[in-house]
mmCIF file with all atom_site columns, C-alpha atoms in Angstrom:
data_model
loop_
_atom_site.group_PDB
_atom_site.id
_atom_site.type_symbol
_atom_site.label_atom_id
_atom_site.label_alt_id
_atom_site.label_comp_id
_atom_site.label_asym_id
_atom_site.label_entity_id
_atom_site.label_seq_id
_atom_site.pdbx_PDB_ins_code
_atom_site.Cartn_x
_atom_site.Cartn_y
_atom_site.Cartn_z
_atom_site.occupancy
_atom_site.B_iso_or_equiv
_atom_site.pdbx_formal_charge
_atom_site.auth_seq_id
_atom_site.auth_comp_id
_atom_site.auth_asym_id
_atom_site.auth_atom_id
_atom_site.pdbx_PDB_model_num
ATOM 1   C CA . ARG R 1 1   ? 130.074 -68.148  55.560 1.00 0.00 ? 1   ARG R CA 1
ATOM 2   C CA . PHE R 1 2   ? 131.237 -70.004  58.478 1.00 0.00 ? 2   PHE R CA 1
ATOM 3   C CA . VAL R 1 3   ? 129.328 -73.222  57.540 1.00 0.00 ? 3   VAL R CA 1
ATOM 4   C CA . ALA R 1 4   ? 130.592 -72.989  53.882 1.00 0.00 ? 4   ALA R CA 1
ATOM 5   C CA . GLU R 1 5   ? 134.247 -72.648  55.174 1.00 0.00 ? 5   GLU R CA 1
ATOM 6   C CA . MET R 1 6   ? 133.839 -75.624  57.483 1.00 0.00 ? 6   MET R CA 1
ATOM 7   C CA . GLN R 1 7   ? 132.466 -77.721  54.662 1.00 0.00 ? 7   GLN R CA 1
ATOM 8   C CA . ASP R 1 8   ? 135.179 -76.514  52.294 1.00 0.00 ? 8   ASP R CA 1
ATOM 9   C CA . LEU R 1 9   ? 137.791 -77.570  54.804 1.00 0.00 ? 9   LEU R CA 1
ATOM 10  C CA . GLY R 1 10  ? 136.306 -81.086  55.030 1.00 0.00 ? 10  GLY R CA 1
ATOM 11  C CA . MET R 1 11  ? 134.573 -80.637  58.357 1.00 0.00 ? 11  MET R CA 1
ATOM 12  C CA . ALA R 1 12  ? 131.149 -82.106  59.309 1.00 0.00 ? 12  ALA R CA 1
ATOM 13  C CA . VAL R 1 13  ? 128.590 -79.758  60.676 1.00 0.00 ? 13  VAL R CA 1
ATOM 14  C CA . ASP R 1 14  ? 127.112 -81.195  63.687 1.00 0.00 ? 14  ASP R CA 1
ATOM 15  C CA . LEU R 1 15  ? 123.922 -79.412  64.926 1.00 0.00 ? 15  LEU R CA 1
ATOM 16  C CA . SER R 1 16  ? 123.329 -81.437  68.205 1.00 0.00 ? 16  SER R CA 1
ATOM 17  C CA . HIS R 1 17  ? 123.836 -78.379  70.392 1.00 0.00 ? 17  HIS R CA 1
ATOM 18  C CA . ALA R 1 18  ? 122.328 -75.861  68.110 1.00 0.00 ? 18  ALA R CA 1
ATOM 19  C CA . SER R 1 19  ? 119.037 -73.997  68.724 1.00 0.00 ? 19  SER R CA 1
ATOM 20  C CA . GLU R 1 20  ? 116.071 -74.957  66.416 1.00 0.00 ? 20  GLU R CA 1
ATOM 21  C CA . ARG R 1 21  ? 116.537 -71.636  64.587 1.00 0.00 ? 21  ARG R CA 1
ATOM 22  C CA . ALA R 1 22  ? 120.340 -72.273  64.149 1.00 0.00 ? 22  ALA R CA 1
ATOM 23  C CA . PHE R 1 23  ? 119.429 -75.698  62.741 1.00 0.00 ? 23  PHE R CA 1
ATOM 24  C CA . TRP R 1 24  ? 117.103 -74.268  60.021 1.00 0.00 ? 24  TRP R CA 1
ATOM 25  C CA . ASP R 1 25  ? 119.525 -71.449  59.189 1.00 0.00 ? 25  ASP R CA 1
ATOM 26  C CA . VAL R 1 26  ? 122.356 -73.982  58.439 1.00 0.00 ? 26  VAL R CA 1
ATOM 27  C CA . ALA R 1 27  ? 119.889 -76.430  56.696 1.00 0.00 ? 27  ALA R CA 1
ATOM 28  C CA . GLU R 1 28  ? 119.043 -73.641  54.364 1.00 0.00 ? 28  GLU R CA 1
ATOM 29  C CA . ILE R 1 29  ? 122.641 -72.777  53.229 1.00 0.00 ? 29  ILE R CA 1
ATOM 30  C CA . THR R 1 30  ? 124.541 -76.090  53.500 1.00 0.00 ? 30  THR R CA 1
ATOM 31  C CA . LYS R 1 31  ? 126.287 -77.434  50.538 1.00 0.00 ? 31  LYS R CA 1
ATOM 32  C CA . ARG R 1 32  ? 126.871 -80.866  52.047 1.00 0.00 ? 32  ARG R CA 1
ATOM 33  C CA . PRO R 1 33  ? 124.982 -83.280  54.346 1.00 0.00 ? 33  PRO R CA 1
ATOM 34  C CA . ILE R 1 34  ? 124.669 -82.094  57.983 1.00 0.00 ? 34  ILE R CA 1
ATOM 35  C CA . MET R 1 35  ? 124.270 -84.220  61.204 1.00 0.00 ? 35  MET R CA 1
ATOM 36  C CA . ALA R 1 36  ? 122.869 -84.011  64.709 1.00 0.00 ? 36  ALA R CA 1
ATOM 37  C CA . GLY R 1 37  ? 125.383 -86.471  65.987 1.00 0.00 ? 37  GLY R CA 1
ATOM 38  C CA . HIS R 1 38  ? 123.738 -87.069  69.339 1.00 0.00 ? 38  HIS R CA 1
ATOM 39  C CA . SER R 1 39  ? 120.137 -86.125  69.317 1.00 0.00 ? 39  SER R CA 1
ATOM 40  C CA . ASN R 1 40  ? 116.929 -87.982  69.850 1.00 0.00 ? 40  ASN R CA 1
ATOM 41  C CA . SER R 1 41  ? 113.172 -87.478  68.886 1.00 0.00 ? 41  SER R CA 1
ATOM 42  C CA . LYS R 1 42  ? 111.241 -84.689  70.542 1.00 0.00 ? 42  LYS R CA 1
ATOM 43  C CA . ALA R 1 43  ? 108.053 -86.561  69.752 1.00 0.00 ? 43  ALA R CA 1
ATOM 44  C CA . VAL R 1 44  ? 109.204 -89.327  72.106 1.00 0.00 ? 44  VAL R CA 1
ATOM 45  C CA . CYS R 1 45  ? 110.782 -87.114  74.749 1.00 0.00 ? 45  CYS R CA 1
ATOM 46  C CA . ASP R 1 46  ? 110.030 -83.499  74.814 1.00 0.00 ? 46  ASP R CA 1
ATOM 47  C CA . ASN R 1 47  ? 113.435 -82.264  75.772 1.00 0.00 ? 47  ASN R CA 1
ATOM 48  C CA . PRO R 1 48  ? 114.704 -79.033  73.825 1.00 0.00 ? 48  PRO R CA 1
ATOM 49  C CA . ARG R 1 49  ? 117.933 -80.793  72.703 1.00 0.00 ? 49  ARG R CA 1
ATOM 50  C CA . ASN R 1 50  ? 115.944 -83.376  70.813 1.00 0.00 ? 50  ASN R CA 1
ATOM 51  C CA . LEU R 1 51  ? 114.866 -82.988  67.128 1.00 0.00 ? 51  LEU R CA 1
ATOM 52  C CA . THR R 1 52  ? 111.475 -82.290  65.937 1.00 0.00 ? 52  THR R CA 1
ATOM 53  C CA . ASP R 1 53  ? 110.090 -84.532  63.223 1.00 0.00 ? 53  ASP R CA 1
ATOM 54  C CA . GLU R 1 54  ? 110.492 -81.695  60.711 1.00 0.00 ? 54  GLU R CA 1
ATOM 55  C CA . GLN R 1 55  ? 114.231 -81.324  61.600 1.00 0.00 ? 55  GLN R CA 1
ATOM 56  C CA . PHE R 1 56  ? 114.775 -85.087  61.196 1.00 0.00 ? 56  PHE R CA 1
ATOM 57  C CA . LEU R 1 57  ? 112.873 -85.062  57.846 1.00 0.00 ? 57  LEU R CA 1
ATOM 58  C CA . ALA R 1 58  ? 115.235 -82.275  56.710 1.00 0.00 ? 58  ALA R CA 1
ATOM 59  C CA . LEU R 1 59  ? 118.353 -84.389  57.811 1.00 0.00 ? 59  LEU R CA 1
ATOM 60  C CA . ILE R 1 60  ? 116.865 -87.214  55.530 1.00 0.00 ? 60  ILE R CA 1
ATOM 61  C CA . GLU R 1 61  ? 116.336 -84.741  52.649 1.00 0.00 ? 61  GLU R CA 1
ATOM 62  C CA . LEU R 1 62  ? 119.950 -83.426  52.940 1.00 0.00 ? 62  LEU R CA 1
ATOM 63  C CA . GLY R 1 63  ? 121.510 -86.833  53.201 1.00 0.00 ? 63  GLY R CA 1
ATOM 64  C CA . GLY R 1 64  ? 122.363 -86.241  56.870 1.00 0.00 ? 64  GLY R CA 1
ATOM 65  C CA . VAL R 1 65  ? 122.227 -88.401  60.050 1.00 0.00 ? 65  VAL R CA 1
ATOM 66  C CA . ALA R 1 66  ? 120.881 -88.221  63.532 1.00 0.00 ? 66  ALA R CA 1
ATOM 67  C CA . GLY R 1 67  ? 122.816 -90.161  66.162 1.00 0.00 ? 67  GLY R CA 1
ATOM 68  C CA . LEU R 1 68  ? 120.828 -91.719  68.966 1.00 0.00 ? 68  LEU R CA 1
ATOM 69  C CA . ASN R 1 69  ? 121.909 -90.103  72.207 1.00 0.00 ? 69  ASN R CA 1
ATOM 70  C CA . LEU R 1 70  ? 122.098 -92.288  75.372 1.00 0.00 ? 70  LEU R CA 1
ATOM 71  C CA . CYS R 1 71  ? 121.690 -89.551  77.780 1.00 0.00 ? 71  CYS R CA 1
ATOM 72  C CA . PRO R 1 72  ? 118.859 -90.641  80.074 1.00 0.00 ? 72  PRO R CA 1
ATOM 73  C CA . ASP R 1 73  ? 117.335 -87.187  80.195 1.00 0.00 ? 73  ASP R CA 1
ATOM 74  C CA . PHE R 1 74  ? 116.986 -87.009  76.505 1.00 0.00 ? 74  PHE R CA 1
ATOM 75  C CA . LEU R 1 75  ? 115.530 -90.651  76.189 1.00 0.00 ? 75  LEU R CA 1
ATOM 76  C CA . ASN R 1 76  ? 112.460 -90.049  78.472 1.00 0.00 ? 76  ASN R CA 1
ATOM 77  C CA . GLU R 1 77  ? 111.084 -87.426  80.808 1.00 0.00 ? 77  GLU R CA 1
ATOM 78  C CA . SER R 1 78  ? 111.779 -89.395  84.000 1.00 0.00 ? 78  SER R CA 1
ATOM 79  C CA . GLY R 1 79  ? 115.504 -89.727  83.327 1.00 0.00 ? 79  GLY R CA 1
ATOM 80  C CA . GLY R 1 80  ? 115.332 -93.435  84.308 1.00 0.00 ? 80  GLY R CA 1
ATOM 81  C CA . ALA R 1 81  ? 115.963 -94.700  80.868 1.00 0.00 ? 81  ALA R CA 1
ATOM 82  C CA . GLY R 1 82  ? 116.780 -98.158  79.673 1.00 0.00 ? 82  GLY R CA 1
ATOM 83  C CA . ILE R 1 83  ? 117.426 -99.876  76.303 1.00 0.00 ? 83  ILE R CA 1
ATOM 84  C CA . GLU R 1 84  ? 113.769 -99.974  75.505 1.00 0.00 ? 84  GLU R CA 1
ATOM 85  C CA . ASP R 1 85  ? 113.821 -96.115  75.378 1.00 0.00 ? 85  ASP R CA 1
ATOM 86  C CA . ILE R 1 86  ? 116.589 -96.096  72.913 1.00 0.00 ? 86  ILE R CA 1
ATOM 87  C CA . ILE R 1 87  ? 114.546 -98.477  70.799 1.00 0.00 ? 87  ILE R CA 1
ATOM 88  C CA . ARG R 1 88  ? 111.490 -96.117  71.034 1.00 0.00 ? 88  ARG R CA 1
ATOM 89  C CA . HIS R 1 89  ? 113.532 -93.323  69.650 1.00 0.00 ? 89  HIS R CA 1
ATOM 90  C CA . ALA R 1 90  ? 114.965 -95.416  66.819 1.00 0.00 ? 90  ALA R CA 1
ATOM 91  C CA . GLU R 1 91  ? 111.407 -96.756  65.954 1.00 0.00 ? 91  GLU R CA 1
ATOM 92  C CA . HIS R 1 92  ? 109.987 -93.253  65.758 1.00 0.00 ? 92  HIS R CA 1
ATOM 93  C CA . PHE R 1 93  ? 112.728 -92.114  63.412 1.00 0.00 ? 93  PHE R CA 1
ATOM 94  C CA . LEU R 1 94  ? 112.464 -95.200  61.359 1.00 0.00 ? 94  LEU R CA 1
ATOM 95  C CA . SER R 1 95  ? 108.747 -94.578  61.035 1.00 0.00 ? 95  SER R CA 1
ATOM 96  C CA . LEU R 1 96  ? 109.507 -91.234  59.463 1.00 0.00 ? 96  LEU R CA 1
ATOM 97  C CA . GLY R 1 97  ? 111.687 -92.974  56.835 1.00 0.00 ? 97  GLY R CA 1
ATOM 98  C CA . GLY R 1 98  ? 115.076 -92.729  58.503 1.00 0.00 ? 98  GLY R CA 1
ATOM 99  C CA . GLU R 1 99  ? 116.445 -96.080  57.539 1.00 0.00 ? 99  GLU R CA 1
ATOM 100 C CA . ARG R 1 100 ? 119.535 -94.452  56.001 1.00 0.00 ? 100 ARG R CA 1
ATOM 101 C CA . SER R 1 101 ? 119.743 -91.441  58.301 1.00 0.00 ? 101 SER R CA 1
ATOM 102 C CA . LEU R 1 102 ? 119.888 -93.029  61.744 1.00 0.00 ? 102 LEU R CA 1
ATOM 103 C CA . CYS R 1 103 ? 123.102 -93.989  63.583 1.00 0.00 ? 103 CYS R CA 1
ATOM 104 C CA . LEU R 1 104 ? 124.501 -94.258  67.132 1.00 0.00 ? 104 LEU R CA 1
ATOM 105 C CA . GLY R 1 105 ? 125.765 -91.126  68.655 1.00 0.00 ? 105 GLY R CA 1
ATOM 106 C CA . GLY R 1 106 ? 126.093 -92.216  72.314 1.00 0.00 ? 106 GLY R CA 1
ATOM 107 C CA . ASP R 1 107 ? 127.604 -89.022  73.828 1.00 0.00 ? 107 ASP R CA 1
ATOM 108 C CA . LEU R 1 108 ? 129.083 -91.435  76.522 1.00 0.00 ? 108 LEU R CA 1
ATOM 109 C CA . ASP R 1 109 ? 131.820 -88.852  77.240 1.00 0.00 ? 109 ASP R CA 1
ATOM 110 C CA . GLY R 1 110 ? 129.371 -86.135  77.876 1.00 0.00 ? 110 GLY R CA 1
ATOM 111 C CA . ILE R 1 111 ? 126.952 -87.859  80.329 1.00 0.00 ? 111 ILE R CA 1
ATOM 112 C CA . ASP R 1 112 ? 127.273 -88.755  83.970 1.00 0.00 ? 112 ASP R CA 1
ATOM 113 C CA . THR R 1 113 ? 124.969 -91.680  83.877 1.00 0.00 ? 113 THR R CA 1
ATOM 114 C CA . ALA R 1 114 ? 123.969 -94.034  81.154 1.00 0.00 ? 114 ALA R CA 1
ATOM 115 C CA . PRO R 1 115 ? 120.733 -95.856  80.500 1.00 0.00 ? 115 PRO R CA 1
ATOM 116 C CA . LYS R 1 116 ? 120.096 -99.025  82.599 1.00 0.00 ? 116 LYS R CA 1
ATOM 117 C CA . GLY R 1 117 ? 122.131 -101.887 81.246 1.00 0.00 ? 117 GLY R CA 1
ATOM 118 C CA . ILE R 1 118 ? 124.651 -99.635  79.449 1.00 0.00 ? 118 ILE R CA 1
ATOM 119 C CA . LYS R 1 119 ? 127.950 -99.080  81.142 1.00 0.00 ? 119 LYS R CA 1
ATOM 120 C CA . GLY R 1 120 ? 129.853 -97.967  78.140 1.00 0.00 ? 120 GLY R CA 1
ATOM 121 C CA . ILE R 1 121 ? 130.466 -98.811  74.434 1.00 0.00 ? 121 ILE R CA 1
ATOM 122 C CA . GLN R 1 122 ? 131.217 -102.454 75.473 1.00 0.00 ? 122 GLN R CA 1
ATOM 123 C CA . ASP R 1 123 ? 127.457 -102.812 75.929 1.00 0.00 ? 123 ASP R CA 1
ATOM 124 C CA . TYR R 1 124 ? 126.385 -101.528 72.562 1.00 0.00 ? 124 TYR R CA 1
ATOM 125 C CA . ASP R 1 125 ? 125.763 -105.218 71.614 1.00 0.00 ? 125 ASP R CA 1
ATOM 126 C CA . LYS R 1 126 ? 122.798 -105.093 74.025 1.00 0.00 ? 126 LYS R CA 1
ATOM 127 C CA . ILE R 1 127 ? 121.227 -102.402 71.829 1.00 0.00 ? 127 ILE R CA 1
ATOM 128 C CA . TYR R 1 128 ? 122.106 -104.401 68.648 1.00 0.00 ? 128 TYR R CA 1
ATOM 129 C CA . GLU R 1 129 ? 120.544 -107.555 70.227 1.00 0.00 ? 129 GLU R CA 1
ATOM 130 C CA . ALA R 1 130 ? 117.497 -105.679 71.343 1.00 0.00 ? 130 ALA R CA 1
ATOM 131 C CA . MET R 1 131 ? 116.848 -104.434 67.817 1.00 0.00 ? 131 MET R CA 1
ATOM 132 C CA . LEU R 1 132 ? 117.197 -107.979 66.432 1.00 0.00 ? 132 LEU R CA 1
ATOM 133 C CA . ARG R 1 133 ? 114.707 -109.205 69.075 1.00 0.00 ? 133 ARG R CA 1
ATOM 134 C CA . ARG R 1 134 ? 112.408 -106.607 67.706 1.00 0.00 ? 134 ARG R CA 1
ATOM 135 C CA . ASN R 1 135 ? 112.643 -108.209 64.278 1.00 0.00 ? 135 ASN R CA 1
ATOM 136 C CA . TYR R 1 136 ? 114.638 -105.397 62.723 1.00 0.00 ? 136 TYR R CA 1
ATOM 137 C CA . PRO R 1 137 ? 116.476 -106.892 59.647 1.00 0.00 ? 137 PRO R CA 1
ATOM 138 C CA . GLU R 1 138 ? 120.080 -107.385 60.571 1.00 0.00 ? 138 GLU R CA 1
ATOM 139 C CA . SER R 1 139 ? 121.070 -105.226 57.457 1.00 0.00 ? 139 SER R CA 1
ATOM 140 C CA . LEU R 1 140 ? 119.089 -102.426 59.009 1.00 0.00 ? 140 LEU R CA 1
ATOM 141 C CA . VAL R 1 141 ? 120.800 -102.861 62.391 1.00 0.00 ? 141 VAL R CA 1
ATOM 142 C CA . ARG R 1 142 ? 124.132 -102.816 60.609 1.00 0.00 ? 142 ARG R CA 1
ATOM 143 C CA . ASP R 1 143 ? 123.239 -99.667  58.895 1.00 0.00 ? 143 ASP R CA 1
ATOM 144 C CA . ILE R 1 144 ? 122.302 -97.922  62.178 1.00 0.00 ? 144 ILE R CA 1
ATOM 145 C CA . PHE R 1 145 ? 125.411 -99.159  63.872 1.00 0.00 ? 145 PHE R CA 1
ATOM 146 C CA . TYR R 1 146 ? 127.977 -98.506  61.075 1.00 0.00 ? 146 TYR R CA 1
ATOM 147 C CA . ASN R 1 147 ? 126.890 -98.031  57.380 1.00 0.00 ? 147 ASN R CA 1
ATOM 148 C CA . ASN R 1 148 ? 124.875 -94.877  57.731 1.00 0.00 ? 148 ASN R CA 1
ATOM 149 C CA . LEU R 1 149 ? 127.502 -92.927  59.427 1.00 0.00 ? 149 LEU R CA 1
ATOM 150 C CA . MET R 1 150 ? 130.110 -94.190  57.059 1.00 0.00 ? 150 MET R CA 1
ATOM 151 C CA . ARG R 1 151 ? 127.904 -93.137  53.991 1.00 0.00 ? 151 ARG R CA 1
ATOM 152 C CA . PHE R 1 152 ? 127.472 -89.635  55.679 1.00 0.00 ? 152 PHE R CA 1
ATOM 153 C CA . SER R 1 153 ? 131.151 -89.344  56.286 1.00 0.00 ? 153 SER R CA 1
ATOM 154 C CA . GLU R 1 154 ? 131.943 -90.003  52.615 1.00 0.00 ? 154 GLU R CA 1
ATOM 155 C CA . ALA R 1 155 ? 129.335 -87.511  51.483 1.00 0.00 ? 155 ALA R CA 1
ATOM 156 C CA . ALA R 1 156 ? 129.982 -84.874  54.053 1.00 0.00 ? 156 ALA R CA 1
ATOM 157 C CA . LEU R 1 157 ? 133.723 -84.685  54.400 1.00 0.00 ? 157 LEU R CA 1
#
């Protein structure tokens, strides 16, 4: 009932801090797309806060999004993360068909340290350029940086 009320009020349901069981409970009853606004791939970095492939596939099916989290502890097990670790998570999600379900969800206000080379939002262009150097089509990079979250917002709110 809580989820339905949130959605009826035009609120987005963000499951980034939810347990895996809570994720599936919400996914089962949602009427609108849901998000994991700052969550990475558990297959790339085995952290309990990261999403399993099955969870990400459910987000795709529901029209939801996952936002790449820039917390070093969620990017790799050593915690000494850099831009290449962010790209590894993006590549994994894209390999699952997440072209329209991946966005940035930096969580910069919730972390004490950022990945090497990132001091704040002013450095997001470094991630953008790294994706272009990896031969991502610019239209895909724009989707990750803007369009996917806008599409989600229009459908979820």
